[in-house]
Short mmCIF file of C-alpha atoms in Angstrom, two decimals:
data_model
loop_
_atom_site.label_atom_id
_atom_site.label_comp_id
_atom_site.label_asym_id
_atom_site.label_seq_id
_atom_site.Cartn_x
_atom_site.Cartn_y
_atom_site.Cartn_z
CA UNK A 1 -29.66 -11.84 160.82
CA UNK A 2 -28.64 -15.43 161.76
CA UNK A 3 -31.45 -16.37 160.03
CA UNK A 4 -30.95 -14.55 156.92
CA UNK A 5 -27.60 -16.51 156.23
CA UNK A 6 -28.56 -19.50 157.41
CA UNK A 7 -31.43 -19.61 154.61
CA UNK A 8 -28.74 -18.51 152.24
CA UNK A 9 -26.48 -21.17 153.12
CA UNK A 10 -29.52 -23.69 152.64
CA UNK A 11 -30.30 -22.32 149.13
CA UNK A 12 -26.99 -22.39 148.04
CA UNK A 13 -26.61 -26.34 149.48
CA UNK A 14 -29.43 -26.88 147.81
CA UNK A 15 -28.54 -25.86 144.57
CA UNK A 16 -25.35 -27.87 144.79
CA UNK A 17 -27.23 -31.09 145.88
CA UNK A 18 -29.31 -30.65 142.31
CA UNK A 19 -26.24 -30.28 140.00
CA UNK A 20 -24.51 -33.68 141.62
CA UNK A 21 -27.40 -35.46 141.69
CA UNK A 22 -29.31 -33.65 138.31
CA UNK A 23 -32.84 -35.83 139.22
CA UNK A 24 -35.68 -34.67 140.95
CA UNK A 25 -37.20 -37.57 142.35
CA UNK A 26 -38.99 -36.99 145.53
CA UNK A 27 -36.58 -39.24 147.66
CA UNK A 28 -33.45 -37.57 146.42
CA UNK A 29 -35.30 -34.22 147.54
CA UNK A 30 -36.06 -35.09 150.81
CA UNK A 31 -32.73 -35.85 151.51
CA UNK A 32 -30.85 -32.90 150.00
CA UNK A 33 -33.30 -30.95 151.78
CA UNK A 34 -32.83 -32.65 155.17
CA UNK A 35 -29.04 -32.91 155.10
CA UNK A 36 -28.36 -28.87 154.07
CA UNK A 37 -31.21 -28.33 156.88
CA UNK A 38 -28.87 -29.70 159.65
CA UNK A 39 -25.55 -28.35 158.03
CA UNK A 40 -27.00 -24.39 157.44
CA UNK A 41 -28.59 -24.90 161.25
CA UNK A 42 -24.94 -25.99 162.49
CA UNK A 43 -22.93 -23.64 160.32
CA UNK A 44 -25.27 -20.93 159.29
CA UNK A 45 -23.68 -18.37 161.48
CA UNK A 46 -20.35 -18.62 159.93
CA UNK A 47 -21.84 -17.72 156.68
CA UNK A 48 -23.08 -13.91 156.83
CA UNK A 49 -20.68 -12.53 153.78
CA UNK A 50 -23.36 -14.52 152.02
CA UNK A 51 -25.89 -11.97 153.27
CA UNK A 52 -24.01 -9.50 151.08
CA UNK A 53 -25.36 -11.05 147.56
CA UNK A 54 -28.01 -8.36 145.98
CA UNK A 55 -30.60 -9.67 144.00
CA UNK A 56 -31.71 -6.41 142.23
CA UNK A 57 -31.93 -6.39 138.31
CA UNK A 58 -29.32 -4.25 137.95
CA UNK A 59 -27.06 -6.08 140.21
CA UNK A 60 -28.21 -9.07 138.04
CA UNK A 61 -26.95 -7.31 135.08
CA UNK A 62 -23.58 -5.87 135.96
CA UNK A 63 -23.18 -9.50 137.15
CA UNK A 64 -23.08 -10.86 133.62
CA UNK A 65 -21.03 -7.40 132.46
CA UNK A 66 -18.58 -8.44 135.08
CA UNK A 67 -18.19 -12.44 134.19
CA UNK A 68 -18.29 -11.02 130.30
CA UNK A 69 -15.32 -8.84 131.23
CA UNK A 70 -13.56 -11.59 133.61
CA UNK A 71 -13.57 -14.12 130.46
CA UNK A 72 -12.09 -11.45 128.14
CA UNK A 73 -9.15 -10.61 130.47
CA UNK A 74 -8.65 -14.16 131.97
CA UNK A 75 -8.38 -15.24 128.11
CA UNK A 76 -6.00 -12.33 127.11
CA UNK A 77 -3.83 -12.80 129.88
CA UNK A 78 -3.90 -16.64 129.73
CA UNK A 79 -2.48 -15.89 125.97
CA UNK A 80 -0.06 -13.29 127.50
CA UNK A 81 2.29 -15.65 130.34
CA UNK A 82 1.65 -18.98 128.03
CA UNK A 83 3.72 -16.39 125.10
CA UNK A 84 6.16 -15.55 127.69
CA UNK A 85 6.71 -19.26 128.71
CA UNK A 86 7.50 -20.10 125.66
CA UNK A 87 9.95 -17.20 124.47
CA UNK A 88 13.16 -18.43 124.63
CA UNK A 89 14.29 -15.22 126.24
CA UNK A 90 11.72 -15.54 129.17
CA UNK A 91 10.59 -12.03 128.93
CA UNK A 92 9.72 -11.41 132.57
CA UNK A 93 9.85 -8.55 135.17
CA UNK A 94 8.55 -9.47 138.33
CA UNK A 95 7.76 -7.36 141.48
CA UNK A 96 5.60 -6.43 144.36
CA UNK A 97 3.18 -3.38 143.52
CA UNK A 98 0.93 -1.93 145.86
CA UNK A 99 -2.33 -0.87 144.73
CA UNK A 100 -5.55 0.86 146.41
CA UNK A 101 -8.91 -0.28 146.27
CA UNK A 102 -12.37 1.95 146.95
CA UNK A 103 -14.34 -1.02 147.77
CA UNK A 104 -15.76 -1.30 151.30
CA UNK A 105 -17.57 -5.11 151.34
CA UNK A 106 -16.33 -8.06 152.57
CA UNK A 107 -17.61 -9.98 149.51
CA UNK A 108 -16.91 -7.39 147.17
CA UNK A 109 -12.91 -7.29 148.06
CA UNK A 110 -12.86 -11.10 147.89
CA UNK A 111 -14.71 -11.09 144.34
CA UNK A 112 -12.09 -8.29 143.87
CA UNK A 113 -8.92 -10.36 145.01
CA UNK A 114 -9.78 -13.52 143.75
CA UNK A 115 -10.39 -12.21 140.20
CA UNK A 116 -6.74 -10.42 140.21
CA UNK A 117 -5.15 -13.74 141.23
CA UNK A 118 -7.35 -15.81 138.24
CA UNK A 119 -5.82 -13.52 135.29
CA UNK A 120 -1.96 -14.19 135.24
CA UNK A 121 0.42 -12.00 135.64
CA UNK A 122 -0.97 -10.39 138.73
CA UNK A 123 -1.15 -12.17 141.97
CA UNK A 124 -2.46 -10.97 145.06
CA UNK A 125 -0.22 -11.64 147.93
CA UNK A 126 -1.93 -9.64 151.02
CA UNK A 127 -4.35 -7.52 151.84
CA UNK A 128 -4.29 -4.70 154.63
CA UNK A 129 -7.80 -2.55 154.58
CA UNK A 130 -7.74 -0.85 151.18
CA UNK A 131 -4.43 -1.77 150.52
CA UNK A 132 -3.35 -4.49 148.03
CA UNK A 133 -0.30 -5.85 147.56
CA UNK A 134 -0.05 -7.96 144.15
CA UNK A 135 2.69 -9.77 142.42
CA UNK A 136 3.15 -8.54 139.30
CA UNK A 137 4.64 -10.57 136.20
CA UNK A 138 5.32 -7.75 134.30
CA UNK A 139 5.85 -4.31 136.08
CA UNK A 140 4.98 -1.49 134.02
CA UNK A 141 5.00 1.04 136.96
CA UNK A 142 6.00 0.69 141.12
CA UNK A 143 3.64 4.07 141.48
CA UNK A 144 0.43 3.31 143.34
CA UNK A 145 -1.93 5.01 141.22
CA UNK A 146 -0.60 3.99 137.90
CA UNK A 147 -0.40 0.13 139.01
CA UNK A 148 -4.09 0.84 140.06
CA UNK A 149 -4.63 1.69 137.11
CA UNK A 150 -3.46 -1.04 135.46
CA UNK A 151 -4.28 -4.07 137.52
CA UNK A 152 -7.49 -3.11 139.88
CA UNK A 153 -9.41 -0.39 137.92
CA UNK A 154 -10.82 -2.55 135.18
CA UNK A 155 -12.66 -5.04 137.80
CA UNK A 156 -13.61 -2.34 140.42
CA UNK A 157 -15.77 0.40 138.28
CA UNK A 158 -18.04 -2.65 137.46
CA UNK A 159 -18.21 -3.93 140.97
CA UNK A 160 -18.63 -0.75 142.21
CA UNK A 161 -21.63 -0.46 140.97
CA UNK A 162 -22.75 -3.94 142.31
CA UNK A 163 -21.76 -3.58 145.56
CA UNK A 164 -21.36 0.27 146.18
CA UNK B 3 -24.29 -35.96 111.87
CA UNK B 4 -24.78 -32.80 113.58
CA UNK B 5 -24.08 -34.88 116.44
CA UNK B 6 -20.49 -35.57 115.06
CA UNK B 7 -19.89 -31.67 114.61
CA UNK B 8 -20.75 -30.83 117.67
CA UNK B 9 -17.69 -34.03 118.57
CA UNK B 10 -15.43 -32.82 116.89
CA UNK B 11 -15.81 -29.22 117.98
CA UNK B 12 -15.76 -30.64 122.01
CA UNK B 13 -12.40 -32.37 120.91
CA UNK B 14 -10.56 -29.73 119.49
CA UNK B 15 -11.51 -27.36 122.75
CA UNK B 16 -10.33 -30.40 125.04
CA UNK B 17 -7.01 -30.36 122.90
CA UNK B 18 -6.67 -26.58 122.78
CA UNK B 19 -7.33 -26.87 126.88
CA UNK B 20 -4.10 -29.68 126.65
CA UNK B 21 -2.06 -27.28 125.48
CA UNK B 22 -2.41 -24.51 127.72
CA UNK B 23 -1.73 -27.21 130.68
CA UNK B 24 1.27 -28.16 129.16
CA UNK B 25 2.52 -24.41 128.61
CA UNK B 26 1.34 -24.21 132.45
CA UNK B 27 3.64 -27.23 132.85
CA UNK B 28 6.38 -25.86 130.98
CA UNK B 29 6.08 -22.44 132.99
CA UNK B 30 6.95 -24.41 135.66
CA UNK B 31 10.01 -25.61 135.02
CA UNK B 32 11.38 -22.00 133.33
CA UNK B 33 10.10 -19.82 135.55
CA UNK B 34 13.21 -18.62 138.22
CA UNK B 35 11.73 -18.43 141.56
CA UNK B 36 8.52 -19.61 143.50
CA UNK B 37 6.20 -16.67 142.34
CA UNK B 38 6.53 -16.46 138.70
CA UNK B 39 6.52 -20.54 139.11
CA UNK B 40 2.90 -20.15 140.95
CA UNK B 41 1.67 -17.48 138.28
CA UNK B 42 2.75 -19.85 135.34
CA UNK B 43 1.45 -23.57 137.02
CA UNK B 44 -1.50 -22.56 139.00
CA UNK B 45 -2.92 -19.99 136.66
CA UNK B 46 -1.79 -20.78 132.95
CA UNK B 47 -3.43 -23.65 133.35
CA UNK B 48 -7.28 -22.16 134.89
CA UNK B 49 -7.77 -21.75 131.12
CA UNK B 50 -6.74 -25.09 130.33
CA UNK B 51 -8.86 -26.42 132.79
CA UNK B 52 -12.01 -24.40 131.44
CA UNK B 53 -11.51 -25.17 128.07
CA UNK B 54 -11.20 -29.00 128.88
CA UNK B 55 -14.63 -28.77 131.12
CA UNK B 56 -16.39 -27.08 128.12
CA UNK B 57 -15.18 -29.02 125.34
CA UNK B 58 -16.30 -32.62 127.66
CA UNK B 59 -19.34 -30.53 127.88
CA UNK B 60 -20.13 -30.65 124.39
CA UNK B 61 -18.84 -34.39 124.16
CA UNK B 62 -21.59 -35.60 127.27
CA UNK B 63 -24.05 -33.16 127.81
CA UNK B 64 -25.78 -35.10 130.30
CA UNK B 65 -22.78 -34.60 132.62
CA UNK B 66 -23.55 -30.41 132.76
CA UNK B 67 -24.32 -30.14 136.38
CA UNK B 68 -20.97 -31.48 137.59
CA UNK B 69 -18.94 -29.62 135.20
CA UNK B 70 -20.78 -26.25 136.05
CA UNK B 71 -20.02 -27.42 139.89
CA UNK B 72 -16.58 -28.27 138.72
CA UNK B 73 -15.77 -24.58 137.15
CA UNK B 74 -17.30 -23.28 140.00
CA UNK B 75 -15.11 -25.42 142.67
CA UNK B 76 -11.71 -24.39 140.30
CA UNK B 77 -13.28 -20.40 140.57
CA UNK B 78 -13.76 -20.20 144.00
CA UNK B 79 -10.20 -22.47 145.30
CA UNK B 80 -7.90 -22.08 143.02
CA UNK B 81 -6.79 -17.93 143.79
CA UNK B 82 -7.42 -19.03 147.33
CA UNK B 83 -4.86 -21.47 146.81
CA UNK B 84 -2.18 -19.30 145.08
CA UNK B 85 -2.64 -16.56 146.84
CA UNK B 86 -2.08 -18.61 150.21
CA UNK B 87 1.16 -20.33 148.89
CA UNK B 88 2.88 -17.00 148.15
CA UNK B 89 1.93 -15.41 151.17
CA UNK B 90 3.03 -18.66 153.26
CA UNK B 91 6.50 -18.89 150.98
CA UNK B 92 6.91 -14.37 151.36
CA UNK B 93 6.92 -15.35 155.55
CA UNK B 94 9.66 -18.13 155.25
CA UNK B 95 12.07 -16.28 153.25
CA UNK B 96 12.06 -17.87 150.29
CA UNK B 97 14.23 -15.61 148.10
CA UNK B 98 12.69 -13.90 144.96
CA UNK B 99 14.60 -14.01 141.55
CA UNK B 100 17.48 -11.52 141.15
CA UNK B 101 16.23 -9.28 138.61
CA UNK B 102 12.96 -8.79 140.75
CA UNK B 103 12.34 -4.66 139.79
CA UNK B 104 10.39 -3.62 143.29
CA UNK B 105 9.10 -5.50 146.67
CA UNK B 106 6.63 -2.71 148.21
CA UNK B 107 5.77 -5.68 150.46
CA UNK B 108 9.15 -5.87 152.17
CA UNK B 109 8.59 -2.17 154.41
CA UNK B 110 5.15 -2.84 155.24
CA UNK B 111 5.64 -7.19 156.10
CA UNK B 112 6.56 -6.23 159.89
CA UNK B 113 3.28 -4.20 160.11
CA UNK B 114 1.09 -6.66 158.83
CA UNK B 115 2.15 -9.55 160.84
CA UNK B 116 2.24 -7.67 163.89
CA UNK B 117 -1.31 -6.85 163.31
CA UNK B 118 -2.16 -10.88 162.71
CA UNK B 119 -0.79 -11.83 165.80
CA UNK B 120 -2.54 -8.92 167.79
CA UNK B 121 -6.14 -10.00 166.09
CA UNK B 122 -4.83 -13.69 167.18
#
């Protein structure tokens, strides 16, 4: 197990030593190589949520879904609070919802959360086991299952099927 | 000039990626209280940022690893970010605007720190 992440964490080090550096000259891969050796032995155990990545095709594919669907809604609601900003009227109607999630991973929840904060207009504030508790721009509805609806549903059924 | 097309379309993203900072900007100063201001500065402008990273994309391709490191970095920090600031401003007491329609937070707050400090 401690091995498993700590060859994750190397990969991943890796792969951010090639996009700085963008050469492959054998020096440069030495280095890169020896550096996220000592860092993934020293912090490797830290790491395990990295363990939870699938590398099936299908989890490759709803992957790409997901990021397609992230962009739409990040755009849309981008569009969304910049029209509110400027309206001189300031259309706003702010609150804290709570909402429910079905998703049981670590990194799931945290793709989850993060990608509720990234659109605007919702902004997740805490989380307590399956419950979320997001700031909401525009409150359409304090009931659980309608703001689930609304804010959590459209991220989850794809990343359900990811992670399960 | 292909090349110059391929300019002109990297500058007119990079503006287009201006403009949704500024609106970000702007958002900050209209907004009434520390939330909305924190859904209007930190996350108007994630757009703006992306939009700047691709259009300098198309200006220096030779730059592409950075900038995919740099959307990445801004992906993975940014709702970290936000998120923590609201949570850290909810614990102080910083007051939320008037018209504010429904705080579900406020009966389960007590709970949840409790918890915290227990797991502490």
């Amino acid at each position: 197990m401690k091995i498993k992440s700590q060859f994750a964490l190397f990969v991943v080090l890796m792969i951010v030593w090639f996009l700085i550096n963008n050469s492959f000259q054998i020096e440069i891969v030495i280095i890169g190589a020896v550096l996220s050796f000592i860092i993934s032995l020293i912090f490797g155990r830290r790491t395990d949520v990295l363990n939870e990545f699938k590398f099936t095709p299908a989890a490759f594919f709803y992957t790409l879904v997901y990021l397609l669907v992230f962009f739409v809604e990040l755009i849309k609601s981008n569009i969304d609070v910049a029209l509110r900003v400027i309206k001189p009227s300031l259309p706003i109607n702010p609150g804290i919802v709570k909402t429910k999630t079905v998703l049981k991973s670590k990194m799931a929840r945290m793709i989850l959360t993060n990608s509720i904060t990234l659109t605007p207009g919702t902004l997740t504030v805490d989380i307590d086991d399956d419950i979320l508790y997001i700031h909401w721009i525009d409150v359409e509805s304090d009931d659980i299952d309608v703001a689930t609806e609304k804010i959590v549903k459209k991220f989850e059924k794809i990343l359900v099927k990811i992670y399960g | 000039m292909e090349n110059s097309v391929i300019e002109i379309i990297g500058a007119v993203l990079v503006l287009l990626g201006a403009i949704f900072l500024f609106l970000g900007a702007l958002g900050l100063v209209r907004m009434p209280d520390v939330y909305n201001r924190i859904q209007a500065g930190t996350k108007a402008s994630t757009l703006g940022t992306f939009l700047s990273l691709i259009g300098l994309l198309l200006i220096i391709p030779a730059w592409w690893g950075k900038l995919i490191l740099l959307v990445i970095f801004i992906l993975i920090t940014n709702p970290v970010s936000s998120h923590v600031l609201a949570r850290a401003s909810y614990c102080i007491k910083v007051p939320m605007f008037k018209k504010t329609v429904v705080d579900k937070y406020k009966e389960d707050v007590v709970k949840l720190f409790k918890k915290d400090e227990n797991n502490d």
